[in-house]
Amino acid sequence: MKLKEISYIHAEGYPAGELKHGPIALIDAKMPVIALMPHDEHRERTLSNLQEAAARDAHIIALVEEGDRGLDGIASAVLELPKVHPSVAPILYSVPLQLLAYQIAVLRGCDVDRPRNLAKSVTVE
């Protein structure tokens, strides 16, 4: 959502199990795929979907736990994050995504402090 709000780039987030229900048809060599890959019960399904995305020449950026080599050869780029308790992982994994959205917006010359077209209830108290 942050990527949409401040850089005006279309972006979607999908759970691993839903990728095959439509979105995978859109993946090609021009499509970046960002995968959050903590060691949890969804890892194998997500890995399977990433292999399908890689077969479609997607540029895969993976966020993994420190020392995880499971995406070597699949991901174009791997960002290692510290291993944390599963209840804290969603917070930790969101930080690089927020920073990515910010940096992309800055590179595109967007005003990150005043995104356009947001409802006043979001931008004004």
Short mmCIF file of C-alpha atoms in Angstrom, two decimals:
data_model
loop_
_atom_site.label_atom_id
_atom_site.label_comp_id
_atom_site.label_asym_id
_atom_site.label_seq_id
_atom_site.Cartn_x
_atom_site.Cartn_y
_atom_site.Cartn_z
CA MET A 1 0.00 0.00 0.00
CA LYS A 2 2.80 2.43 0.86
CA LEU A 3 4.36 1.91 -2.58
CA LYS A 4 1.04 2.88 -4.19
CA GLU A 5 0.49 5.85 -1.93
CA ILE A 6 3.82 7.61 -2.28
CA SER A 7 5.31 6.47 -5.59
CA TYR A 8 2.10 5.96 -7.61
CA ILE A 9 3.20 2.54 -8.83
CA HIS A 10 0.62 -0.23 -8.99
CA ALA A 11 1.50 -2.94 -6.47
CA GLU A 12 -0.38 -5.89 -5.05
CA GLY A 13 0.26 -8.15 -2.09
CA TYR A 14 -0.86 -11.76 -2.20
CA PRO A 15 -0.70 -14.65 0.23
CA ALA A 16 1.36 -17.55 -1.15
CA GLY A 17 -1.69 -19.75 -1.63
CA GLU A 18 -3.49 -17.25 -3.85
CA LEU A 19 -0.76 -16.53 -6.38
CA LYS A 20 -1.94 -19.30 -8.70
CA HIS A 21 -5.48 -17.90 -8.84
CA GLY A 22 -4.82 -15.18 -11.41
CA PRO A 23 -1.80 -13.05 -10.49
CA ILE A 24 0.73 -15.58 -11.78
CA ALA A 25 -0.62 -15.01 -15.31
CA LEU A 26 0.73 -11.44 -15.13
CA ILE A 27 4.29 -12.39 -14.16
CA ASP A 28 6.98 -11.90 -16.79
CA ALA A 29 10.54 -10.56 -17.12
CA LYS A 30 9.34 -7.01 -16.39
CA MET A 31 7.64 -7.97 -13.12
CA PRO A 32 9.48 -7.61 -9.82
CA VAL A 33 8.30 -10.04 -7.15
CA ILE A 34 9.12 -9.33 -3.52
CA ALA A 35 8.83 -12.38 -1.30
CA LEU A 36 8.75 -12.45 2.48
CA MET A 37 10.31 -15.78 3.46
CA PRO A 38 10.42 -16.35 7.21
CA HIS A 39 10.70 -19.96 8.34
CA ASP A 40 7.02 -20.62 9.01
CA GLU A 41 4.27 -23.01 7.94
CA HIS A 42 3.82 -21.17 4.60
CA ARG A 43 7.44 -21.34 3.48
CA GLU A 44 7.21 -24.40 1.22
CA ARG A 45 4.14 -23.09 -0.62
CA THR A 46 5.77 -19.70 -1.05
CA LEU A 47 8.97 -21.30 -2.31
CA SER A 48 6.99 -23.31 -4.86
CA ASN A 49 5.31 -20.14 -6.12
CA LEU A 50 8.66 -18.36 -6.35
CA GLN A 51 10.02 -21.18 -8.47
CA GLU A 52 7.09 -20.66 -10.84
CA ALA A 53 7.72 -16.91 -10.89
CA ALA A 54 11.42 -17.55 -11.62
CA ALA A 55 10.41 -19.83 -14.50
CA ARG A 56 8.56 -16.81 -15.92
CA ASP A 57 11.76 -14.71 -15.62
CA ALA A 58 10.45 -12.51 -12.79
CA HIS A 59 12.99 -10.44 -10.87
CA ILE A 60 12.65 -11.89 -7.38
CA ILE A 61 13.72 -10.00 -4.29
CA ALA A 62 13.54 -12.19 -1.20
CA LEU A 63 13.55 -11.18 2.45
CA VAL A 64 14.88 -14.14 4.43
CA GLU A 65 16.17 -15.03 7.88
CA GLU A 66 19.92 -14.74 8.46
CA GLY A 67 21.79 -17.69 7.01
CA ASP A 68 18.92 -18.89 4.82
CA ARG A 69 20.37 -20.13 1.52
CA GLY A 70 17.12 -21.69 0.23
CA LEU A 71 16.62 -19.02 -2.42
CA ASP A 72 20.11 -19.03 -3.89
CA GLY A 73 19.71 -19.46 -7.63
CA ILE A 74 16.02 -18.45 -7.51
CA ALA A 75 16.08 -14.88 -6.22
CA SER A 76 17.81 -12.03 -8.05
CA ALA A 77 18.50 -10.38 -4.69
CA VAL A 78 18.31 -11.63 -1.11
CA LEU A 79 18.06 -9.42 1.96
CA GLU A 80 18.85 -11.23 5.21
CA LEU A 81 16.97 -10.16 8.32
CA PRO A 82 17.68 -11.19 11.91
CA LYS A 83 15.91 -14.27 13.20
CA VAL A 84 13.15 -13.15 15.58
CA HIS A 85 10.17 -14.62 17.37
CA PRO A 86 7.34 -15.35 14.87
CA SER A 87 5.05 -12.79 16.51
CA VAL A 88 7.60 -10.02 15.81
CA ALA A 89 8.48 -11.11 12.25
CA PRO A 90 5.66 -9.17 10.51
CA ILE A 91 6.93 -5.93 12.04
CA LEU A 92 10.54 -6.66 11.13
CA TYR A 93 9.71 -7.68 7.56
CA SER A 94 7.64 -4.53 6.98
CA VAL A 95 10.58 -2.17 7.66
CA PRO A 96 12.55 -2.92 4.44
CA LEU A 97 9.30 -2.74 2.45
CA GLN A 98 8.53 0.72 3.83
CA LEU A 99 12.08 1.85 3.06
CA LEU A 100 11.84 0.44 -0.46
CA ALA A 101 8.61 2.37 -1.07
CA TYR A 102 10.23 5.53 0.26
CA GLN A 103 13.37 5.18 -1.89
CA ILE A 104 11.38 4.42 -5.04
CA ALA A 105 9.19 7.47 -4.45
CA VAL A 106 12.26 9.68 -3.95
CA LEU A 107 13.88 8.30 -7.14
CA ARG A 108 10.67 9.06 -9.05
CA GLY A 109 10.70 12.62 -7.71
CA CYS A 110 7.50 12.22 -5.68
CA ASP A 111 6.78 14.31 -2.59
CA VAL A 112 6.81 11.62 0.09
CA ASP A 113 5.58 14.05 2.75
CA ARG A 114 2.48 15.07 0.83
CA PRO A 115 1.15 12.24 -1.31
CA ARG A 116 -1.54 13.36 -3.75
CA ASN A 117 -5.17 12.29 -3.70
CA LEU A 118 -5.29 10.85 -0.19
CA ALA A 119 -8.49 11.49 1.75
CA LYS A 120 -8.23 14.34 4.23
CA SER A 121 -9.02 11.90 7.02
CA VAL A 122 -5.67 10.28 6.28
CA THR A 123 -3.59 13.45 5.95
CA VAL A 124 -5.34 15.91 8.29
CA GLU A 125 -6.45 15.43 11.88
#
